[in-house]
mmCIF file of C-alpha atoms in Angstrom:
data_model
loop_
_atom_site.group_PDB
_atom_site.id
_atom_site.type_symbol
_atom_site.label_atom_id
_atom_site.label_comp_id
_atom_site.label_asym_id
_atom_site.label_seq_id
_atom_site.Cartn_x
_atom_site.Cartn_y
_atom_site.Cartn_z
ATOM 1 C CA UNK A 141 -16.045 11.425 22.365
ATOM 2 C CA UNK A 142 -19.771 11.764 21.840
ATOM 3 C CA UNK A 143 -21.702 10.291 18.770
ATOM 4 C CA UNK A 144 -22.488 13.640 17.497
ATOM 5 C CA UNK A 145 -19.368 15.103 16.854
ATOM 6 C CA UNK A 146 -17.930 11.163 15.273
ATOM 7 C CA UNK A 147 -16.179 11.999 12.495
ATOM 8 C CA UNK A 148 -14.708 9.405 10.262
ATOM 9 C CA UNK A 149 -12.193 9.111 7.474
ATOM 10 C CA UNK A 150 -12.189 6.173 5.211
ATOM 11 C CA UNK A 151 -9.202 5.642 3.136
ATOM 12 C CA UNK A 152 -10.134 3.488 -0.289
ATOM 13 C CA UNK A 153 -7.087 1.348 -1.674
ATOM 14 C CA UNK A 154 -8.213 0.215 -5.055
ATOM 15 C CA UNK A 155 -5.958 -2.849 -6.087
ATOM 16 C CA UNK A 156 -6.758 -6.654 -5.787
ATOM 17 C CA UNK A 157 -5.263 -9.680 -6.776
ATOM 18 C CA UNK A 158 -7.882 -10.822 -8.805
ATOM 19 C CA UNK A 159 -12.159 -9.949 -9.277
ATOM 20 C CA UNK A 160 -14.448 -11.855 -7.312
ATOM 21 C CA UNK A 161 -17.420 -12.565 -9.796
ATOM 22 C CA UNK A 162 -20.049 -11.206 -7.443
ATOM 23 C CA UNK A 163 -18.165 -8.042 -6.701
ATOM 24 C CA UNK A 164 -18.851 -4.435 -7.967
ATOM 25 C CA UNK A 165 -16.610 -2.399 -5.480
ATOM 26 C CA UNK A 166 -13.870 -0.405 -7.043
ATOM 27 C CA UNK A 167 -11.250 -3.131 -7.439
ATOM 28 C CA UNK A 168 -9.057 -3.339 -9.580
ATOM 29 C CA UNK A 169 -6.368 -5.803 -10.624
ATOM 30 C CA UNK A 170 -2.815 -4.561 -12.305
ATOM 31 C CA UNK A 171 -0.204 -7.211 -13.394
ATOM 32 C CA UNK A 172 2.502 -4.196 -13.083
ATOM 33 C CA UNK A 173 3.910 -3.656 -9.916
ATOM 34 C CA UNK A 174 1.976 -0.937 -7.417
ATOM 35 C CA UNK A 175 4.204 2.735 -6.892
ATOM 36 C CA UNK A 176 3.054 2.609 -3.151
ATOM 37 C CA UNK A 177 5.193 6.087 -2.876
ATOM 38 C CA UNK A 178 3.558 7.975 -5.692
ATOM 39 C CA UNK A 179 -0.084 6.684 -3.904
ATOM 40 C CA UNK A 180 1.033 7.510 -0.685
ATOM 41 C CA UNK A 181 1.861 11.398 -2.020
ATOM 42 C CA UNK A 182 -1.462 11.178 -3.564
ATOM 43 C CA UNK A 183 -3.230 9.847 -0.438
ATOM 44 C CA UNK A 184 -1.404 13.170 1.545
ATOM 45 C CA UNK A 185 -2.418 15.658 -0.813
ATOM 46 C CA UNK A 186 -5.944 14.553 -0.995
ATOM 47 C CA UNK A 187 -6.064 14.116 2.903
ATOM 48 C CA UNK A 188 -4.976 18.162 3.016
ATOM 49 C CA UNK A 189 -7.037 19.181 0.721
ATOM 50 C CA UNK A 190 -10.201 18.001 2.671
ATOM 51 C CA UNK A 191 -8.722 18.429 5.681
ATOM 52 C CA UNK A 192 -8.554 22.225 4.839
ATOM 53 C CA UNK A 193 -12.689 22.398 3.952
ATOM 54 C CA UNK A 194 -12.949 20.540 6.860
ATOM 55 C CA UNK A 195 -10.850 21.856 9.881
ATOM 56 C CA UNK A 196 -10.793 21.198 13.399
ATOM 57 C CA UNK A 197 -11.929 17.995 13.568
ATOM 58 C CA UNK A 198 -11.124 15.218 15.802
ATOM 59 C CA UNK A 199 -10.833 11.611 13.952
ATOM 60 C CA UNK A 200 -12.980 8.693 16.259
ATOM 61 C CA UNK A 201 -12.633 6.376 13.386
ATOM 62 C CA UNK A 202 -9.666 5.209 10.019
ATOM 63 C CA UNK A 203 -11.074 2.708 7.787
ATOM 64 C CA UNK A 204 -8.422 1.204 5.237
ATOM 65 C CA UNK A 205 -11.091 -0.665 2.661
ATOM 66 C CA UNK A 206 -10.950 -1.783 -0.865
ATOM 67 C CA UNK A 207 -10.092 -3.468 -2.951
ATOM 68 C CA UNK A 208 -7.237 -5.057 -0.608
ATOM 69 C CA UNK A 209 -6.181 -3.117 1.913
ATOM 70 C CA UNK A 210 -3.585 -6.023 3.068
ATOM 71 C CA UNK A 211 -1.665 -5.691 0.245
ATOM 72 C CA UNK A 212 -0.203 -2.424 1.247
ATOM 73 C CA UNK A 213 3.183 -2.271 2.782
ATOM 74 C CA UNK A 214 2.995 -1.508 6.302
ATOM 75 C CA UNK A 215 5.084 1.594 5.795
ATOM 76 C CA UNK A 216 2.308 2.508 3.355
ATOM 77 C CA UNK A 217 -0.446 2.361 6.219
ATOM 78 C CA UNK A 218 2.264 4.321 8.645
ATOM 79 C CA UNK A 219 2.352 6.879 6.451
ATOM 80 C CA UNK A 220 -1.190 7.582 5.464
ATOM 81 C CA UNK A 221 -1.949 7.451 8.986
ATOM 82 C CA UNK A 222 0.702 10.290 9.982
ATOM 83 C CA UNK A 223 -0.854 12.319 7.055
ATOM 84 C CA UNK A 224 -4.305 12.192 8.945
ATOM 85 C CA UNK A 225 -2.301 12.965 11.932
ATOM 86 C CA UNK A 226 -0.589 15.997 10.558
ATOM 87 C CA UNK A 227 -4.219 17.342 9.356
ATOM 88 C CA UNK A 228 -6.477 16.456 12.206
ATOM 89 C CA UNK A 229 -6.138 15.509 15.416
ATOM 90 C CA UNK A 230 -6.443 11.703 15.997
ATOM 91 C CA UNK A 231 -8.660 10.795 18.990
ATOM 92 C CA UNK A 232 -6.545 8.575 21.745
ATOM 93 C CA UNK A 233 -8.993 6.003 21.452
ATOM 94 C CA UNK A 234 -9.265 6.142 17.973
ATOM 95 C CA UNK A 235 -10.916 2.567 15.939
ATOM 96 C CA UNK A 236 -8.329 1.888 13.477
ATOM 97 C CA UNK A 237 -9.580 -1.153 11.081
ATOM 98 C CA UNK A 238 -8.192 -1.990 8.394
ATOM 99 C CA UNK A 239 -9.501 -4.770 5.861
ATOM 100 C CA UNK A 240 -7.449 -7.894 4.565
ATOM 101 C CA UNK A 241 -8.494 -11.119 2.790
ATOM 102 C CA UNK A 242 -6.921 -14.444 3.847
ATOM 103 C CA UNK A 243 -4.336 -14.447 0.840
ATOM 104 C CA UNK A 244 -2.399 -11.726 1.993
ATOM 105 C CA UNK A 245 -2.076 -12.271 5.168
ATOM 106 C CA UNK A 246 1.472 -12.868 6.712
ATOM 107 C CA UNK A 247 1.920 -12.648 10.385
ATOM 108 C CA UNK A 248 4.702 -10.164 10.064
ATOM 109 C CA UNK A 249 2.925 -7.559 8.153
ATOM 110 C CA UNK A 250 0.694 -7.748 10.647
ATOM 111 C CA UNK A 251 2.926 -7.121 12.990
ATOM 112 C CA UNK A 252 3.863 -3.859 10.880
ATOM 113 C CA UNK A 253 0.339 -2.615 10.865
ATOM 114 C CA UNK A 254 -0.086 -3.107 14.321
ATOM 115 C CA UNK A 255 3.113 -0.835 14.574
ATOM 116 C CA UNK A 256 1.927 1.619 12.443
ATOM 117 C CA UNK A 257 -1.221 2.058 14.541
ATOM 118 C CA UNK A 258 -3.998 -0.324 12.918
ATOM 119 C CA UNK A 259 -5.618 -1.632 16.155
ATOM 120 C CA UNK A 260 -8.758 -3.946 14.357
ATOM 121 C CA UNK A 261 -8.669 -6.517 11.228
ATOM 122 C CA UNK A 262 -11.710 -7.139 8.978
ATOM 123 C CA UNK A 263 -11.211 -10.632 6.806
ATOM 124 C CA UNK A 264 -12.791 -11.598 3.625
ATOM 125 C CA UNK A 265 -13.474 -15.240 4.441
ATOM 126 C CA UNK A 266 -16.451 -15.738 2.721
ATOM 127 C CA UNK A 267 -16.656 -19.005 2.880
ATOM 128 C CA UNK A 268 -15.579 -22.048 5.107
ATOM 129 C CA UNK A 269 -15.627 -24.972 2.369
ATOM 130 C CA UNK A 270 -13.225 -25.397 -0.097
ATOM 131 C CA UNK A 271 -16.074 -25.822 -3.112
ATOM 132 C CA UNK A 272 -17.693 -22.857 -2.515
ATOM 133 C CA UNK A 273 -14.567 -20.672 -1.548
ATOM 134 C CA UNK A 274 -13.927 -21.570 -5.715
ATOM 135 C CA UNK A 275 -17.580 -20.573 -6.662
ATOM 136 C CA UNK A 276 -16.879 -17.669 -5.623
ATOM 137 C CA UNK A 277 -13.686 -16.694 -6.975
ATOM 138 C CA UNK A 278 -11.956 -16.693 -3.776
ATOM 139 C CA UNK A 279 -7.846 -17.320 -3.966
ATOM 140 C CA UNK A 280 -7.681 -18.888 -0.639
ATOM 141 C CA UNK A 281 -9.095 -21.900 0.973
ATOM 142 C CA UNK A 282 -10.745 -22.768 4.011
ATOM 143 C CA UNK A 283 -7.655 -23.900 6.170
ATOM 144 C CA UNK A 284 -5.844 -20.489 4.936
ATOM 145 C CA UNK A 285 -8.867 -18.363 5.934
ATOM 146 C CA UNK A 286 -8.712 -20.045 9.350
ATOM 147 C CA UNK A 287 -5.283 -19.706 9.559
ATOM 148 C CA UNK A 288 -5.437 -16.313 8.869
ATOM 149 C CA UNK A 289 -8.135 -15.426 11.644
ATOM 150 C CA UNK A 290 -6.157 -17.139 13.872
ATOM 151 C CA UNK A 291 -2.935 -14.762 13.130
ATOM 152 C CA UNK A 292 -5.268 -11.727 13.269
ATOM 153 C CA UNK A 293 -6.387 -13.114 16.838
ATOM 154 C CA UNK A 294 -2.543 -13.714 17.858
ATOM 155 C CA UNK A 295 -1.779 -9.335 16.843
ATOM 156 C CA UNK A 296 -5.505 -7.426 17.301
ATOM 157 C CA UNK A 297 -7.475 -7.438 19.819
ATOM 158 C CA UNK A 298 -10.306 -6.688 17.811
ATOM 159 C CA UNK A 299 -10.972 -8.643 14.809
ATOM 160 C CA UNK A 300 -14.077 -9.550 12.480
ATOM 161 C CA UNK A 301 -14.350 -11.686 9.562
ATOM 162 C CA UNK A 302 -17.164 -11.604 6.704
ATOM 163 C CA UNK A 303 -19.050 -14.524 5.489
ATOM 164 C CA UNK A 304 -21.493 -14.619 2.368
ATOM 165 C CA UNK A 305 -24.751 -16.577 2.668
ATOM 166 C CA UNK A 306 -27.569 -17.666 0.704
ATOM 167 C CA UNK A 307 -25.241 -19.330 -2.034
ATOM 168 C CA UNK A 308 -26.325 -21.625 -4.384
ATOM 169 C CA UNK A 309 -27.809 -24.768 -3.150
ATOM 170 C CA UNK A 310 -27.327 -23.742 0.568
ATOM 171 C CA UNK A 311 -29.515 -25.141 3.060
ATOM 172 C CA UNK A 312 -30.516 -23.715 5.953
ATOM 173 C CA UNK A 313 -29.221 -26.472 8.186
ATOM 174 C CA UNK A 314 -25.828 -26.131 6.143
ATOM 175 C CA UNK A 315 -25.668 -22.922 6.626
ATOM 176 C CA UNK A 316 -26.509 -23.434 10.700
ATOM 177 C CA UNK A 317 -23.363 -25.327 10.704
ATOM 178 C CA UNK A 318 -20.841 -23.376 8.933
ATOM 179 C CA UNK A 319 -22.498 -20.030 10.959
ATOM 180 C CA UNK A 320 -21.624 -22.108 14.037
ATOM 181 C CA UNK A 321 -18.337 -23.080 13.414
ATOM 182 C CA UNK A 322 -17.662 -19.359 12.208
ATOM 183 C CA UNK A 323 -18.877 -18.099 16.026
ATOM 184 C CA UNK A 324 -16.210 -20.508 17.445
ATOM 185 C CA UNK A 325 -13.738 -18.632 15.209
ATOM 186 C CA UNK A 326 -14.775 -15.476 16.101
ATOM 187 C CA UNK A 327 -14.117 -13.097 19.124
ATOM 188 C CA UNK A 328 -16.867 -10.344 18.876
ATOM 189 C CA UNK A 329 -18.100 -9.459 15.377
ATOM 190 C CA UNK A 330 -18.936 -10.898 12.262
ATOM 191 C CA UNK A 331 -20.760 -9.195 9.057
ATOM 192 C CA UNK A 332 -22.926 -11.725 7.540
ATOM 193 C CA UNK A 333 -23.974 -10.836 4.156
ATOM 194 C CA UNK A 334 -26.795 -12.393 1.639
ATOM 195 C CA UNK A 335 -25.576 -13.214 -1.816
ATOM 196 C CA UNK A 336 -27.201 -10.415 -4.221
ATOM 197 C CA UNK A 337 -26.853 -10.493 -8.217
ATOM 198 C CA UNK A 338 -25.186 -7.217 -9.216
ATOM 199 C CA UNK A 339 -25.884 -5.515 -12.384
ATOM 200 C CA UNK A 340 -22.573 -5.605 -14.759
ATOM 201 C CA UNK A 341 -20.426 -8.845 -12.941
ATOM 202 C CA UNK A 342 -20.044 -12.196 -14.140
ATOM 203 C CA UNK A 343 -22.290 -13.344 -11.573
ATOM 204 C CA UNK A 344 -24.968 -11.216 -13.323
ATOM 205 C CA UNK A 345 -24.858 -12.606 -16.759
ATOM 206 C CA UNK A 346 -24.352 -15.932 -14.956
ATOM 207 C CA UNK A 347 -27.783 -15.358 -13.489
ATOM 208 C CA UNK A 348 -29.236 -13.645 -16.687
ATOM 209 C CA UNK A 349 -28.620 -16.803 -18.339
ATOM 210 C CA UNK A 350 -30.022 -19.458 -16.082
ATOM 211 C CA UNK A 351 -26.573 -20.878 -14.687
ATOM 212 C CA UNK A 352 -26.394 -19.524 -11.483
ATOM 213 C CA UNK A 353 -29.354 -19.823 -9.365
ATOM 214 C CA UNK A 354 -29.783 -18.802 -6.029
ATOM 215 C CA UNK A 355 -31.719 -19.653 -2.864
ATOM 216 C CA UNK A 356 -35.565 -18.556 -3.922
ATOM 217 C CA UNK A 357 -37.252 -16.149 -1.541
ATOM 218 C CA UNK A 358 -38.887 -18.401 0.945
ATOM 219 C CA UNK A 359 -35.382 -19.933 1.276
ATOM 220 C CA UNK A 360 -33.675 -16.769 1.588
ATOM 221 C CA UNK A 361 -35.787 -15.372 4.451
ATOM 222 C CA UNK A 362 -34.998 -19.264 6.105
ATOM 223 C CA UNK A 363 -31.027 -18.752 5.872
ATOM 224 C CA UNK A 364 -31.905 -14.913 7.175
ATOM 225 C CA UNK A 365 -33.753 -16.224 10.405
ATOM 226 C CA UNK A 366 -31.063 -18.889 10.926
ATOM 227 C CA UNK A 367 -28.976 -15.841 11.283
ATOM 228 C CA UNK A 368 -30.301 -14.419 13.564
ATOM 229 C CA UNK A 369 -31.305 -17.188 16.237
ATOM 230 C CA UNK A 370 -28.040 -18.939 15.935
ATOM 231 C CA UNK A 371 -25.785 -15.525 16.301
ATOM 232 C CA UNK A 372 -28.209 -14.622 19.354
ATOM 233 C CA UNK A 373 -27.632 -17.585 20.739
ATOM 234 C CA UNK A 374 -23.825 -16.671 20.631
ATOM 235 C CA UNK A 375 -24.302 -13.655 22.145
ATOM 236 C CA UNK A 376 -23.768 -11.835 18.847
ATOM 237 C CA UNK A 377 -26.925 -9.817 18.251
ATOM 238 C CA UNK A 378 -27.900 -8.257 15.380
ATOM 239 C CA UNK A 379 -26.698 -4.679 15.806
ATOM 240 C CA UNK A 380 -27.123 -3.809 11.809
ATOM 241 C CA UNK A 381 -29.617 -6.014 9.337
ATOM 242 C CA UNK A 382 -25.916 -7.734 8.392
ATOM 243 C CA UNK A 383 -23.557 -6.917 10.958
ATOM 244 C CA UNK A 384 -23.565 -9.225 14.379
ATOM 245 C CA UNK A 385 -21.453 -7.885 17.374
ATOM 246 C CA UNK A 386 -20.988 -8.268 21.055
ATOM 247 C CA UNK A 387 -22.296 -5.544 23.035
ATOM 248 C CA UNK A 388 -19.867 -2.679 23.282
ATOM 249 C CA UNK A 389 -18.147 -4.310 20.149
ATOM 250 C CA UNK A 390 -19.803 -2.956 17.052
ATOM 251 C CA UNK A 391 -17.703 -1.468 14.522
ATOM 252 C CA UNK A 392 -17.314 1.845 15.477
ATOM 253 C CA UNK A 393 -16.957 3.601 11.834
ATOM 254 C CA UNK A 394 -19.345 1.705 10.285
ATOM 255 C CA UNK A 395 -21.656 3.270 12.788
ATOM 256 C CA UNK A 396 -20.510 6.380 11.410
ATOM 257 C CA UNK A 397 -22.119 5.719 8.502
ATOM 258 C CA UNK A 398 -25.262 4.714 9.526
ATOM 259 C CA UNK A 399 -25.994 7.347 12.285
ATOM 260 C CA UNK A 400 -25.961 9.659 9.895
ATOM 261 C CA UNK A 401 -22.181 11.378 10.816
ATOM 262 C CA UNK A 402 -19.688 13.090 8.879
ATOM 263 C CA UNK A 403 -16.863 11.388 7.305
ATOM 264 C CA UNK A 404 -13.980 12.559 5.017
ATOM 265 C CA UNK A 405 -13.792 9.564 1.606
ATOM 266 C CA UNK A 406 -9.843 9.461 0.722
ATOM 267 C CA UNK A 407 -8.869 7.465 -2.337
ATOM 268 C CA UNK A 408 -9.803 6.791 -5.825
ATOM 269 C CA UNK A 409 -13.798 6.371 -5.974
ATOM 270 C CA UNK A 410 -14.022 6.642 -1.808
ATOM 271 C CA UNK A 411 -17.060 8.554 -1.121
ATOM 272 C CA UNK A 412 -17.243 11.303 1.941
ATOM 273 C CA UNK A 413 -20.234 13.413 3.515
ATOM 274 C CA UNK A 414 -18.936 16.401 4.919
ATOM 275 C CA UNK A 415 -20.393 19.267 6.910
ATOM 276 C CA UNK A 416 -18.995 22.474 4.781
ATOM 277 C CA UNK A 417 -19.806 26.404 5.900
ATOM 278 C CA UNK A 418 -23.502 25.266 6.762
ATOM 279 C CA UNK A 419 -23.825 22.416 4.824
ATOM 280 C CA UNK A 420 -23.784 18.961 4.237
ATOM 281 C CA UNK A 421 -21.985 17.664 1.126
ATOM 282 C CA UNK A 422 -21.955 14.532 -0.553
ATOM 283 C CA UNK A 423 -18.757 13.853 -1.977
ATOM 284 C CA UNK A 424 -16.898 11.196 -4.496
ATOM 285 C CA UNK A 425 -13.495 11.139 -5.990
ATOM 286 C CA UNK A 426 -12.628 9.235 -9.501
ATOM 287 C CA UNK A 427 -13.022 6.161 -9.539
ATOM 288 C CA UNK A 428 -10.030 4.897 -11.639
ATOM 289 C CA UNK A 429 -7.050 4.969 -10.302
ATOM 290 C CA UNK A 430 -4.350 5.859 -12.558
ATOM 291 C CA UNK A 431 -6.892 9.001 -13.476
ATOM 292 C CA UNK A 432 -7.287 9.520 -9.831
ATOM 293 C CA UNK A 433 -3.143 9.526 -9.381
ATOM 294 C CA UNK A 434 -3.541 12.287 -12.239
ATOM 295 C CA UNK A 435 -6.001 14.370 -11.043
ATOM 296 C CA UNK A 436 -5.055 14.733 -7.594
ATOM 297 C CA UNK A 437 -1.412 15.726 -9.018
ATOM 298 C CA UNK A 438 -2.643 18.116 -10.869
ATOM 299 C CA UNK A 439 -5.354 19.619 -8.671
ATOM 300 C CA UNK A 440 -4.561 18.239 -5.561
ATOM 301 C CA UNK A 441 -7.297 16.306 -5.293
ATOM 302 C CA UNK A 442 -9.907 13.958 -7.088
ATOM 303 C CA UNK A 443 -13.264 15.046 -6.444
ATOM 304 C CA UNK A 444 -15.346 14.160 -9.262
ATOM 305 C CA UNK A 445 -18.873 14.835 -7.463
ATOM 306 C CA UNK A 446 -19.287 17.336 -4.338
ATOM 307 C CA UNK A 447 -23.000 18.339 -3.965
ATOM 308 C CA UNK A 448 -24.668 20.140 -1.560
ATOM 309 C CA UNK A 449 -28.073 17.929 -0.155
ATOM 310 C CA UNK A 450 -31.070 19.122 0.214
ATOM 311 C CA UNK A 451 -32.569 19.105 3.399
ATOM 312 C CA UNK A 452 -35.204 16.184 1.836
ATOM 313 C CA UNK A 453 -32.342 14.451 0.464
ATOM 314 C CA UNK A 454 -30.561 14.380 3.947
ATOM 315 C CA UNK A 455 -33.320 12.980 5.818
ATOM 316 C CA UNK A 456 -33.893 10.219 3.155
ATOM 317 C CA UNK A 457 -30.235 9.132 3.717
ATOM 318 C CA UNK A 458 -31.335 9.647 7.409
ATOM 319 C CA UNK A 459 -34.098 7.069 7.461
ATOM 320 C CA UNK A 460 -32.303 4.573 4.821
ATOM 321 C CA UNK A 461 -28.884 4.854 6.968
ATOM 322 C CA UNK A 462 -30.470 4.417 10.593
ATOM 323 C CA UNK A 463 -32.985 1.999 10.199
ATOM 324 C CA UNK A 464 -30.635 -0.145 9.475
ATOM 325 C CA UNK A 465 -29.986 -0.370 13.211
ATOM 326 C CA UNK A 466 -31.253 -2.011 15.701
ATOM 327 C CA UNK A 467 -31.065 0.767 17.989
ATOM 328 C CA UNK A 468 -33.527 2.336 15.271
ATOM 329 C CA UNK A 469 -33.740 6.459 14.460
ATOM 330 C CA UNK A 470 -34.673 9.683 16.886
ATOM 331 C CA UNK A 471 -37.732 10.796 15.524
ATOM 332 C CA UNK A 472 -36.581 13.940 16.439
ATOM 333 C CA UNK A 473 -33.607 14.195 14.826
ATOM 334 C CA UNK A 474 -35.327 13.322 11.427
ATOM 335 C CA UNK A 475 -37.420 16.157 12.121
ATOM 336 C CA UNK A 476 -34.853 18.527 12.776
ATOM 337 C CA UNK A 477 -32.763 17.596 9.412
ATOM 338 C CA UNK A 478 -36.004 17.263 7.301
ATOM 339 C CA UNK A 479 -37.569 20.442 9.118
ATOM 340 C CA UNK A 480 -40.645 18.104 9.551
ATOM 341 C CA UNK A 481 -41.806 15.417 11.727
ATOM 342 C CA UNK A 482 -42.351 12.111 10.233
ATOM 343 C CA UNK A 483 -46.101 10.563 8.908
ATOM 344 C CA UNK A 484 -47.984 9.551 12.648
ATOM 345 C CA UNK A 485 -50.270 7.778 10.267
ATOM 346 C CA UNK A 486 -47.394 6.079 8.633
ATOM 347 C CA UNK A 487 -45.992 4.927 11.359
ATOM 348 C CA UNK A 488 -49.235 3.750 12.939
ATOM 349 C CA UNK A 489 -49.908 1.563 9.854
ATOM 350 C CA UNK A 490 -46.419 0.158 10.216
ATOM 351 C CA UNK A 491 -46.849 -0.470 13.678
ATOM 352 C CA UNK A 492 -50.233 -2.335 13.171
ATOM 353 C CA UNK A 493 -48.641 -4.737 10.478
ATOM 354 C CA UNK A 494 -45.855 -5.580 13.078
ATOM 355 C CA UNK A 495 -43.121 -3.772 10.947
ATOM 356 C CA UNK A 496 -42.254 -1.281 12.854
ATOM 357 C CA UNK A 497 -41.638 -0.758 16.932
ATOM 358 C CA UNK A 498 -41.086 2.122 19.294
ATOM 359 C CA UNK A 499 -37.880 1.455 21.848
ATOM 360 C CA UNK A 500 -37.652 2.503 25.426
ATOM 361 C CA UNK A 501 -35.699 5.249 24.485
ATOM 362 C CA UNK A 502 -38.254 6.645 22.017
ATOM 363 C CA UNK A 503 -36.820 5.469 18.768
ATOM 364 C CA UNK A 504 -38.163 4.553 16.026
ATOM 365 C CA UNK A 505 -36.450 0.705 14.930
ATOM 366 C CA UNK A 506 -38.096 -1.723 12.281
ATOM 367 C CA UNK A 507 -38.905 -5.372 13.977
ATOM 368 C CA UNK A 508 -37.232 -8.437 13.221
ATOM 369 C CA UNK A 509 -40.062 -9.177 10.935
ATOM 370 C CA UNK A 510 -39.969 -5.930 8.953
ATOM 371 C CA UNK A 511 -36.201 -6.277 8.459
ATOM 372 C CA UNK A 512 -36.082 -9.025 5.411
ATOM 373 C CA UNK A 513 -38.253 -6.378 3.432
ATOM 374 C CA UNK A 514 -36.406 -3.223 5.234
ATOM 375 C CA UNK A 515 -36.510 -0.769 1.962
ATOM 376 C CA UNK A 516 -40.283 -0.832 1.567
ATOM 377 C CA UNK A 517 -40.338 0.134 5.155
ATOM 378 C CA UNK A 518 -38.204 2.914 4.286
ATOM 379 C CA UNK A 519 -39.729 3.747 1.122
ATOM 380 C CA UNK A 520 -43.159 4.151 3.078
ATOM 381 C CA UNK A 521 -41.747 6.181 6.030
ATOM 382 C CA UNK A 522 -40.203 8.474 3.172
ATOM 383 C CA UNK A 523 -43.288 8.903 1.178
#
């Protein structure tokens, strides 16, 4: 299937065992015991209600994220996954990745998603010290996490596991070492992330406060370059500014995302972009999920926002999406969605200061350098 027609549909299950301080996804954690069949109804009627603004398309890419994906049943994933069937056709090479954190993985419910058709695993690790795992809220410890890639090795072919970096009191050469023994864990991806404060979590007032301090800047863009030589020296490039992959082995929907594609959001608060009679809209469902379960029964679905972009507002999510790849952006595709051709002079002055580069295929990509401070090269471009 070619990149242009990619068409994604990311299924959002809401329900954790407990909140990770630095987290502001839509997770939530219920002592009561989960009605997987009521969701799964929900999850069908919401999947045939987009499907039917949004017919004829063939699926390249399922994401299951979360919240906690793994704590589905398998039978849950089986049958969300013949509801997408039933709607759209399902490419035979379809990336099915589903995401799981350490806790809740069991080597036969992994078995059962492989059977229902989940062919890649995305862990929460986080961490690979015991100390930190805690700092961070995490329920499972380094042994378990390791244990857990290695079961996700034993049933998928494809795997990845995220780590967070730029913690408090992290070193670079700490950091070096746990990055290392992560590669040896790994088979072709990981997603590295840096620690950021996010408004409205405990980490936030934590930081508000003065008892949580992390890595200053100069530190930060240390632990960032780390990332990058030690990964490349693994043969896991930078493909995205936080996502490292073999060649040939990036994640697959993720790129839908960030090439700009269409993709149906499932779920309560999942968020979609979806080509409609001409149009591109931007779409997002409730976010709670009991009010989600009600909505959708009583309309059928939970869309709580489904505008129509602009065609300004579509290349801005253009630019802000793609250069987050290393393969950078077609200039000419930005100027056939914004009905303009980007700022020469812009560029030019990007170019000079070494933030920006042109690639052999003609696109546009920020440099290695320009990446740490990757929205004010956006925010210029835009201008």
């Amino acid at each position: 299937m070619s990149d242009d027609t990619a068409f994604g549909v990311y299924i959002h299950w809401p329900f954790c065992l407990s909140k990770c301080p630095y987290c502001d996804f839509n997770s939530h954690v219920r002592r009561a015991a989960i009605d997987e069949p009521r969701f799964v109804r929900a999850f069908a009627a919401e999947i045939a209600a987009t499907a039917a603004r949004a017919p004829g398309r063939t699926v390249s890419t399922i994401f299951f994220g979360g919240g906690t994906p793994s704590l589905m049943q398998p039978a849950t994933v089986a049958a969300i996954l013949d509801s997408i069937a039933q709607h759209w056709t399902v490419a035979a090479d379809a990336e099915i990745t589903l995401e799981a954190n350490p806790t809740s993985v069991e080597a036969a419910r992994f078995r059962g998603y492989r059977t229902a058709g989940v062919n890649r695993v995305s862990l929460g690790v986080q961490a690979l010290d015991d100390r930190t795992l805690g700092e961070l809220g995490r329920l499972h410890s380094a042994r378990e996490a390791l244990d857990a890639v290695a079961v996700a090795r034993d049933n998928f072919e494809r795997y990845s596991f995220d780590l967070i970096y730029a913690r408090p009191g992290q070193t670079p050469r700490d950091w070096a070492r746990e990055l290392t023994q992560a590669l040896a864990e790994t088979g072709e991806h990981l997603s590295l992330y840096q620690l950021t404060i996010e408004a409205e979590t405990p980490f936030a007032a934590l930081h508000a406060t003065g008892k949580l301090k992390i890595p200053d800047e100069d530190t930060a863009r240390s632990l960032y370059d780390v990332t990058q030589e030690v990964c490349a020296k693994h043969g896991l490039p930078a493909y995205e500014i936080s996502n490292h992959a073999r060649p040939g082995a990036e994640c697959r929907h993720n790129l839908v995302y960030w090439r700009a594609r269409e993709y149906a959001g499932i779920g309560p608060g999942a968020h979609g972009r979806l080509d409609v009679d001409g149009s591109r809209n931007a779409t997002a469902t409730e976010r709670n999920p009991e009010a989600w379960l009600k909505r959708v029964e009583r309309d059928g679905h939970g869309l709580v926002v489904d505008d129509t972009l602009t065609r300004e507002q579509m290349a801005d999510e253009f630019l802000l999406m793609g250069l987050r790849l290393a393969e950078g952006i077609d200039p000419a595709r930005y100027a056939a969605i914004a009905g303009r051709p980007l700022d020469a002079a812009r560029i030019a002055d990007l170019r000079q200061h070494g933030l920006l580069e042109t690639t052999g295929a003609g696109h546009l990509r920020v440099s290695l350098p320009g990446f740490p401070i990757l929205d004010a090269v956006v925010a210029d471009l835009a201008a």
